[in-house]
PDB file of C-alpha atoms in Angstrom:
ATOM      1  CA  MET A   1     114.959-163.763  27.711  1.00  0.00           C
ATOM      2  CA  ALA A   2     111.398-163.280  28.359  1.00  0.00           C
ATOM      3  CA  ASN A   3     112.259-160.925  31.191  1.00  0.00           C
ATOM      4  CA  THR A   4     114.512-158.960  28.936  1.00  0.00           C
ATOM      5  CA  ALA A   5     111.820-158.485  26.342  1.00  0.00           C
ATOM      6  CA  TYR A   6     109.394-157.570  28.984  1.00  0.00           C
ATOM      7  CA  GLY A   7     111.718-155.020  30.423  1.00  0.00           C
ATOM      8  CA  TYR A   8     112.393-153.489  27.038  1.00  0.00           C
ATOM      9  CA  GLY A   9     108.691-153.337  26.338  1.00  0.00           C
ATOM     10  CA  GLN A  10     108.105-151.609  29.637  1.00  0.00           C
ATOM     11  CA  GLY A  11     110.855-149.138  28.820  1.00  0.00           C
ATOM     12  CA  ARG A  12     109.329-148.238  25.530  1.00  0.00           C
ATOM     13  CA  ALA A  13     105.890-147.948  27.038  1.00  0.00           C
ATOM     14  CA  GLY A  14     107.265-145.630  29.764  1.00  0.00           C
ATOM     15  CA  GLY A  15     108.933-143.430  27.111  1.00  0.00           C
ATOM     16  CA  ARG A  16     105.715-143.120  25.202  1.00  0.00           C
ATOM     17  CA  ARG A  17     103.801-142.157  28.310  1.00  0.00           C
ATOM     18  CA  ALA A  18     106.395-139.541  29.113  1.00  0.00           C
ATOM     19  CA  THR A  19     106.217-138.160  25.605  1.00  0.00           C
ATOM     20  CA  GLY A  20     102.440-138.097  25.801  1.00  0.00           C
ATOM     21  CA  LEU A  21     102.572-136.289  29.121  1.00  0.00           C
ATOM     22  CA  VAL A  22     104.947-133.760  27.723  1.00  0.00           C
ATOM     23  CA  GLY A  23     102.710-133.278  24.748  1.00  0.00           C
ATOM     24  CA  VAL A  24      99.695-132.893  26.998  1.00  0.00           C
ATOM     25  CA  VAL A  25     101.543-130.403  29.135  1.00  0.00           C
ATOM     26  CA  VAL A  26     102.687-128.461  26.098  1.00  0.00           C
ATOM     27  CA  PHE A  27      99.188-128.520  24.721  1.00  0.00           C
ATOM     28  CA  HIS A  28      97.753-127.223  27.974  1.00  0.00           C
ATOM     29  CA  VAL A  29     100.440-124.589  28.158  1.00  0.00           C
ATOM     30  CA  LEU A  30      99.638-123.459  24.644  1.00  0.00           C
ATOM     31  CA  LEU A  31      95.958-123.595  25.401  1.00  0.00           C
ATOM     32  CA  ILE A  32      96.414-121.555  28.555  1.00  0.00           C
ATOM     33  CA  TYR A  33      98.603-119.084  26.701  1.00  0.00           C
ATOM     34  CA  ALA A  34      96.024-118.833  23.959  1.00  0.00           C
ATOM     35  CA  LEU A  35      93.290-118.321  26.498  1.00  0.00           C
ATOM     36  CA  ILE A  36      95.303-115.788  28.415  1.00  0.00           C
ATOM     37  CA  SER A  37      96.228-113.963  25.221  1.00  0.00           C
ATOM     38  CA  GLY A  38      92.631-113.926  24.020  1.00  0.00           C
ATOM     39  CA  LEU A  39      91.303-112.812  27.402  1.00  0.00           C
ATOM     40  CA  ALA A  40      93.952-110.134  27.602  1.00  0.00           C
ATOM     41  CA  GLN A  41      93.025-108.792  24.160  1.00  0.00           C
ATOM     42  CA  ASP A  42      89.350-108.868  25.092  1.00  0.00           C
ATOM     43  CA  ALA A  43      90.124-107.035  28.312  1.00  0.00           C
ATOM     44  CA  VAL A  44      92.154-104.431  26.419  1.00  0.00           C
ATOM     45  CA  LYS A  45      89.352-103.989  23.901  1.00  0.00           C
ATOM     46  CA  LYS A  46      86.786-103.627  26.673  1.00  0.00           C
ATOM     47  CA  ILE A  47      88.961-101.136  28.509  1.00  0.00           C
ATOM     48  CA  GLN A  48      89.466 -99.174  25.281  1.00  0.00           C
ATOM     49  CA  GLN A  49      85.727 -99.196  24.647  1.00  0.00           C
ATOM     50  CA  LYS A  50      85.066 -97.974  28.208  1.00  0.00           C
ATOM     51  CA  VAL A  51      87.634 -95.257  27.808  1.00  0.00           C
ATOM     52  CA  GLU A  52      86.188 -94.234  24.462  1.00  0.00           C
ATOM     53  CA  VAL A  53      82.681 -94.284  25.877  1.00  0.00           C
ATOM     54  CA  SER A  54      83.725 -92.218  28.866  1.00  0.00           C
ATOM     55  CA  ILE A  55      85.583 -89.773  26.681  1.00  0.00           C
ATOM     56  CA  ILE A  56      82.655 -89.423  24.283  1.00  0.00           C
ATOM     57  CA  SER A  57      80.058 -89.172  27.026  1.00  0.00           C
ATOM     58  CA  GLU A  58      81.807 -86.244  28.744  1.00  0.00           C
ATOM     59  CA  PRO A  59      80.479 -82.804  27.644  1.00  0.00           C
ATOM     60  CA  PRO A  60      82.820 -80.856  25.433  1.00  0.00           C
ATOM     61  CA  PRO A  61      84.746 -78.109  27.207  1.00  0.00           C
ATOM     62  CA  PRO A  62      83.583 -74.501  26.584  1.00  0.00           C
ATOM     63  CA  PRO A  63      85.222 -72.802  23.637  1.00  0.00           C
ATOM     64  CA  PRO A  64      88.094 -70.494  24.510  1.00  0.00           C
ATOM     65  CA  PRO A  65      87.198 -66.790  24.730  1.00  0.00           C
ATOM     66  CA  PRO A  66      87.694 -64.880  21.501  1.00  0.00           C
ATOM     67  CA  PRO A  67      90.922 -62.941  21.309  1.00  0.00           C
ATOM     68  CA  PRO A  68      90.612 -59.181  21.973  1.00  0.00           C
ATOM     69  CA  PRO A  69      90.088 -57.116  18.851  1.00  0.00           C
ATOM     70  CA  LYS A  70      93.263 -55.913  17.360  1.00  0.00           C
ATOM     71  CA  VAL A  71      93.578 -52.162  17.805  1.00  0.00           C
ATOM     72  CA  GLU A  72      94.968 -50.641  14.704  1.00  0.00           C
ATOM     73  CA  LYS A  73      97.024 -47.551  15.270  1.00  0.00           C
ATOM     74  CA  VAL A  74      95.767 -44.683  13.195  1.00  0.00           C
ATOM     75  CA  ILE A  75      98.783 -43.037  11.672  1.00  0.00           C
ATOM     76  CA  PRO A  76      97.907 -39.443  10.739  1.00  0.00           C
ATOM     77  CA  LYS A  77      98.505 -38.744   7.156  1.00  0.00           C
ATOM     78  CA  ALA A  78     101.100 -36.113   6.524  1.00  0.00           C
ATOM     79  CA  ALA A  79      99.686 -32.936   5.010  1.00  0.00           C
ATOM     80  CA  PRO A  80     100.513 -32.606   1.347  1.00  0.00           C
ATOM     81  CA  PRO A  81     103.380 -30.187   0.773  1.00  0.00           C
ATOM     82  CA  VAL A  82     102.263 -26.671  -0.025  1.00  0.00           C
ATOM     83  CA  PRO A  83     103.234 -25.890  -3.589  1.00  0.00           C
ATOM     84  CA  GLN A  84     105.782 -23.120  -3.626  1.00  0.00           C
ATOM     85  CA  PRO A  85     104.897 -20.246  -5.966  1.00  0.00           C
ATOM     86  CA  LYS A  86     107.105 -20.163  -8.948  1.00  0.00           C
ATOM     87  CA  ALA A  87     109.311 -17.135  -9.227  1.00  0.00           C
ATOM     88  CA  TYR A  88     108.146 -14.739 -11.894  1.00  0.00           C
ATOM     89  CA  VAL A  89     110.638 -14.559 -14.687  1.00  0.00           C
ATOM     90  CA  PRO A  90     109.989 -11.541 -16.896  1.00  0.00           C
ATOM     91  CA  PRO A  91     110.115 -12.267 -20.569  1.00  0.00           C
ATOM     92  CA  VAL A  92     113.293 -11.345 -22.318  1.00  0.00           C
ATOM     93  CA  GLU A  93     112.775  -8.289 -24.410  1.00  0.00           C
ATOM     94  CA  HIS A  94     114.657  -8.409 -27.661  1.00  0.00           C
ATOM     95  CA  PRO A  95     115.849  -5.025 -28.781  1.00  0.00           C
ATOM     96  CA  ASN A  96     114.443  -3.791 -31.999  1.00  0.00           C
ATOM     97  CA  ASN A  97     116.912  -4.304 -34.738  1.00  0.00           C
ATOM     98  CA  ALA A  98     115.478  -1.443 -36.723  1.00  0.00           C
ATOM     99  CA  PRO A  99     118.158   1.043 -37.780  1.00  0.00           C
ATOM    100  CA  ALA A 100     118.391   4.169 -35.642  1.00  0.00           C
ATOM    101  CA  PRO A 101     117.136   7.299 -37.337  1.00  0.00           C
ATOM    102  CA  THR A 102     119.849   9.486 -38.685  1.00  0.00           C
ATOM    103  CA  ALA A 103     120.501  12.556 -36.586  1.00  0.00           C
ATOM    104  CA  ILE A 104     119.754  15.847 -38.191  1.00  0.00           C
ATOM    105  CA  ALA A 105     122.783  18.041 -38.248  1.00  0.00           C
ATOM    106  CA  ALA A 106     122.410  21.073 -36.025  1.00  0.00           C
ATOM    107  CA  THR A 107     122.648  24.457 -37.663  1.00  0.00           C
ATOM    108  CA  THR A 108     125.615  26.589 -36.775  1.00  0.00           C
ATOM    109  CA  SER A 109     123.717  29.882 -36.882  1.00  0.00           C
ATOM    110  CA  ASP A 110     123.927  32.011 -33.737  1.00  0.00           C
ATOM    111  CA  PRO A 111     120.811  31.956 -31.511  1.00  0.00           C
ATOM    112  CA  ALA A 112     118.714  35.087 -31.181  1.00  0.00           C
ATOM    113  CA  PRO A 113     119.626  37.236 -28.172  1.00  0.00           C
ATOM    114  CA  GLN A 114     117.420  36.711 -25.153  1.00  0.00           C
ATOM    115  CA  PRO A 115     115.615  39.706 -23.652  1.00  0.00           C
ATOM    116  CA  PRO A 116     116.909  40.821 -20.256  1.00  0.00           C
ATOM    117  CA  ALA A 117     115.181  39.349 -17.242  1.00  0.00           C
ATOM    118  CA  PRO A 118     112.637  41.652 -15.613  1.00  0.00           C
ATOM    119  CA  PRO A 119     113.682  43.181 -12.311  1.00  0.00           C
ATOM    120  CA  PRO A 120     112.362  41.426  -9.209  1.00  0.00           C
ATOM    121  CA  ALA A 121     109.088  42.686  -7.827  1.00  0.00           C
ATOM    122  CA  PRO A 122     109.445  44.974  -4.845  1.00  0.00           C
ATOM    123  CA  ALA A 123     108.795  43.418  -1.494  1.00  0.00           C
ATOM    124  CA  PRO A 124     105.343  44.174  -0.110  1.00  0.00           C
ATOM    125  CA  ALA A 125     105.227  46.898   2.479  1.00  0.00           C
ATOM    126  CA  PRO A 126     104.952  45.582   6.012  1.00  0.00           C
ATOM    127  CA  ALA A 127     101.495  45.701   7.492  1.00  0.00           C
ATOM    128  CA  PRO A 128     101.031  48.600   9.910  1.00  0.00           C
ATOM    129  CA  SER A 129     101.125  47.655  13.540  1.00  0.00           C
ATOM    130  CA  GLY A 130      98.301  50.029  14.519  1.00  0.00           C
ATOM    131  CA  PRO A 131      95.294  51.830  12.999  1.00  0.00           C
ATOM    132  CA  LEU A 132      95.853  53.966   9.909  1.00  0.00           C
ATOM    133  CA  SER A 133      95.156  57.666   9.715  1.00  0.00           C
ATOM    134  CA  ALA A 134      91.717  58.301   8.279  1.00  0.00           C
ATOM    135  CA  LYS A 135      92.866  61.522   6.562  1.00  0.00           C
ATOM    136  CA  GLY A 136      95.224  59.715   4.175  1.00  0.00           C
ATOM    137  CA  ASN A 137      93.081  56.620   3.548  1.00  0.00           C
ATOM    138  CA  CYS A 138      89.410  57.656   3.671  1.00  0.00           C
ATOM    139  CA  THR A 139      87.281  60.043   1.638  1.00  0.00           C
ATOM    140  CA  HIS A 140      84.078  61.950   2.365  1.00  0.00           C
ATOM    141  CA  LEU A 141      85.343  62.917   5.811  1.00  0.00           C
ATOM    142  CA  GLU A 142      82.338  64.876   7.016  1.00  0.00           C
ATOM    143  CA  ASN A 143      82.529  66.825  10.276  1.00  0.00           C
ATOM    144  CA  PRO A 144      80.094  65.744  12.978  1.00  0.00           C
ATOM    145  CA  GLU A 145      77.485  68.172  14.329  1.00  0.00           C
ATOM    146  CA  TYR A 146      78.296  70.016  17.540  1.00  0.00           C
ATOM    147  CA  PRO A 147      76.099  68.676  20.335  1.00  0.00           C
ATOM    148  CA  GLY A 148      73.490  71.364  21.170  1.00  0.00           C
ATOM    149  CA  LYS A 149      73.525  70.933  24.949  1.00  0.00           C
ATOM    150  CA  ALA A 150      77.351  71.014  25.046  1.00  0.00           C
ATOM    151  CA  MET A 151      77.348  74.160  22.895  1.00  0.00           C
ATOM    152  CA  GLU A 152      74.840  75.892  25.198  1.00  0.00           C
ATOM    153  CA  ASP A 153      76.962  75.011  28.207  1.00  0.00           C
ATOM    154  CA  GLY A 154      80.208  76.061  26.480  1.00  0.00           C
ATOM    155  CA  ILE A 155      81.763  72.585  26.569  1.00  0.00           C
ATOM    156  CA  GLU A 156      84.869  72.268  24.366  1.00  0.00           C
ATOM    157  CA  GLY A 157      87.516  69.577  23.909  1.00  0.00           C
ATOM    158  CA  LEU A 158      89.223  66.918  21.740  1.00  0.00           C
ATOM    159  CA  VAL A 159      87.898  63.428  20.889  1.00  0.00           C
ATOM    160  CA  SER A 160      90.245  60.769  19.392  1.00  0.00           C
ATOM    161  CA  VAL A 161      88.303  57.895  17.791  1.00  0.00           C
ATOM    162  CA  VAL A 162      89.532  54.462  16.542  1.00  0.00           C
ATOM    163  CA  PHE A 163      87.017  52.808  14.198  1.00  0.00           C
ATOM    164  CA  THR A 164      86.791  49.874  11.771  1.00  0.00           C
ATOM    165  CA  PHE A 165      85.499  49.461   8.213  1.00  0.00           C
ATOM    166  CA  GLY A 166      84.503  46.078   6.766  1.00  0.00           C
ATOM    167  CA  SER A 167      85.365  44.486   3.408  1.00  0.00           C
ATOM    168  CA  ASN A 168      82.162  45.888   1.943  1.00  0.00           C
ATOM    169  CA  GLY A 169      83.455  49.451   2.449  1.00  0.00           C
ATOM    170  CA  LYS A 170      80.910  50.228   5.141  1.00  0.00           C
ATOM    171  CA  PHE A 171      81.444  51.514   8.660  1.00  0.00           C
ATOM    172  CA  SER A 172      81.579  48.611  11.107  1.00  0.00           C
ATOM    173  CA  ALA A 173      82.091  49.857  14.687  1.00  0.00           C
ATOM    174  CA  ILE A 174      83.892  52.271  17.011  1.00  0.00           C
ATOM    175  CA  ASP A 175      86.751  50.469  18.752  1.00  0.00           C
ATOM    176  CA  SER A 176      87.762  53.152  21.276  1.00  0.00           C
ATOM    177  CA  MET A 177      87.275  56.877  22.126  1.00  0.00           C
ATOM    178  CA  ASN A 178      89.592  59.175  24.084  1.00  0.00           C
ATOM    179  CA  PHE A 179      88.101  62.414  25.449  1.00  0.00           C
ATOM    180  CA  LYS A 180      90.137  65.498  26.475  1.00  0.00           C
ATOM    181  CA  GLY A 181      88.434  68.468  28.214  1.00  0.00           C
ATOM    182  CA  ILE A 182      84.937  67.001  27.885  1.00  0.00           C
ATOM    183  CA  PRO A 183      83.114  66.049  31.102  1.00  0.00           C
ATOM    184  CA  ALA A 184      81.760  62.514  31.370  1.00  0.00           C
ATOM    185  CA  SER A 185      78.140  63.691  31.413  1.00  0.00           C
ATOM    186  CA  TYR A 186      78.517  65.104  27.863  1.00  0.00           C
ATOM    187  CA  ARG A 187      80.517  62.320  26.242  1.00  0.00           C
ATOM    188  CA  SER A 188      77.516  60.283  25.070  1.00  0.00           C
ATOM    189  CA  GLN A 189      76.302  63.316  23.094  1.00  0.00           C
ATOM    190  CA  PHE A 190      79.643  63.646  21.295  1.00  0.00           C
ATOM    191  CA  LYS A 191      79.758  59.896  20.596  1.00  0.00           C
ATOM    192  CA  SER A 192      76.295  59.965  19.009  1.00  0.00           C
ATOM    193  CA  GLU A 193      77.214  62.809  16.637  1.00  0.00           C
ATOM    194  CA  ILE A 194      80.563  61.231  15.665  1.00  0.00           C
ATOM    195  CA  THR A 195      78.872  57.871  14.893  1.00  0.00           C
ATOM    196  CA  LYS A 196      76.458  59.595  12.510  1.00  0.00           C
ATOM    197  CA  ALA A 197      79.379  61.241  10.687  1.00  0.00           C
ATOM    198  CA  LEU A 198      81.369  57.966  10.339  1.00  0.00           C
ATOM    199  CA  GLN A 199      78.492  56.280   8.498  1.00  0.00           C
ATOM    200  CA  GLY A 200      79.059  58.702   5.602  1.00  0.00           C
ATOM    201  CA  TYR A 201      82.803  57.979   5.257  1.00  0.00           C
ATOM    202  CA  ALA A 202      84.311  55.907   2.408  1.00  0.00           C
ATOM    203  CA  CYS A 203      87.242  53.776   3.659  1.00  0.00           C
ATOM    204  CA  PRO A 204      88.892  50.475   2.709  1.00  0.00           C
ATOM    205  CA  ALA A 205      88.682  47.515   5.028  1.00  0.00           C
ATOM    206  CA  GLY A 206      90.793  48.083   8.116  1.00  0.00           C
ATOM    207  CA  SER A 207      91.200  50.053  11.334  1.00  0.00           C
ATOM    208  CA  PHE A 208      91.556  53.838  11.321  1.00  0.00           C
ATOM    209  CA  VAL A 209      92.048  56.716  13.760  1.00  0.00           C
ATOM    210  CA  TYR A 210      90.721  60.281  13.554  1.00  0.00           C
ATOM    211  CA  GLU A 211      90.822  63.229  15.984  1.00  0.00           C
ATOM    212  CA  TYR A 212      87.921  65.673  16.299  1.00  0.00           C
ATOM    213  CA  ASN A 213      88.436  69.199  17.694  1.00  0.00           C
ATOM    214  CA  PHE A 214      85.301  70.703  19.179  1.00  0.00           C
ATOM    215  CA  HIS A 215      85.648  74.508  19.732  1.00  0.00           C
ATOM    216  CA  MET A 216      83.079  77.281  19.544  1.00  0.00           C
ATOM    217  CA  ASN A 217      84.958  79.395  17.006  1.00  0.00           C
ATOM    218  CA  SER A 218      86.513  76.646  14.884  1.00  0.00           C
ATOM    219  CA  ASP A 219      85.391  73.781  12.685  1.00  0.00           C
ATOM    220  CA  SER A 220      85.484  70.280  14.088  1.00  0.00           C
TER     221      SER A 220
END
C-alpha cells in the first residue's frame, strides 16, 4: 500500500515536471521568437535607414535638357480679294409726259418757181508747155539799138531770145539766145543791147520768146 502511494506520488511528480519542462520550452520558444522578431524588425529598420541615408546623400541627377523650341509655321495670309468695280447702270430716263405740240397744217399753195441753175464755169485753159509769145502778152516792146561795131562791119542776122518776168512785173533774166548769121565775136554786143530793151517791157509773170531782126535797111 505504501508502495502504491509512493508510486502514484512519483507519477504525479513526473507529470508536473514534464508539464513544467514543456512550459519552459514553450516560454523559451516564445522568447526566442520574440527576440528574433524584434531583432528582425530592428534590422529592417536599420537597413531602411541606411537605404534612405544613401539615397538622400547621393547628389541629385542633372535636370533633363529643355525641349527644343517649338517652331511655329508661318502661314501666309491670303491677300484680301480685290473688290470688283460695279457695273455702271445708267439711270432710267422717264419720258416726258407733256403733250406733243400740235402740228401746224401745211399750206397747199404752190411754191414759187426756182430760178434756173447757172451754167457750169468753163474749164481753165491748159497751161502752155513752152514760153509765150511776147507780142501777144507784153506791152512797151521797144526795139534794141543796133550795135555800132556790128553796123560798121555790116553784120546782119536774127536773134531769138527766151526771157522771164517775175511776179512783180519786172524783167528777171534771159534764159536762152539763138543767133543766126551773126558771128560769135559780135554776139555779146547784140546781147547787151537786147538786155537794155527788155528792161523797158511790161509783161506778166512767166516765160516769153521774141525774135529780133537786125538788118541795115529795116527796123529790128
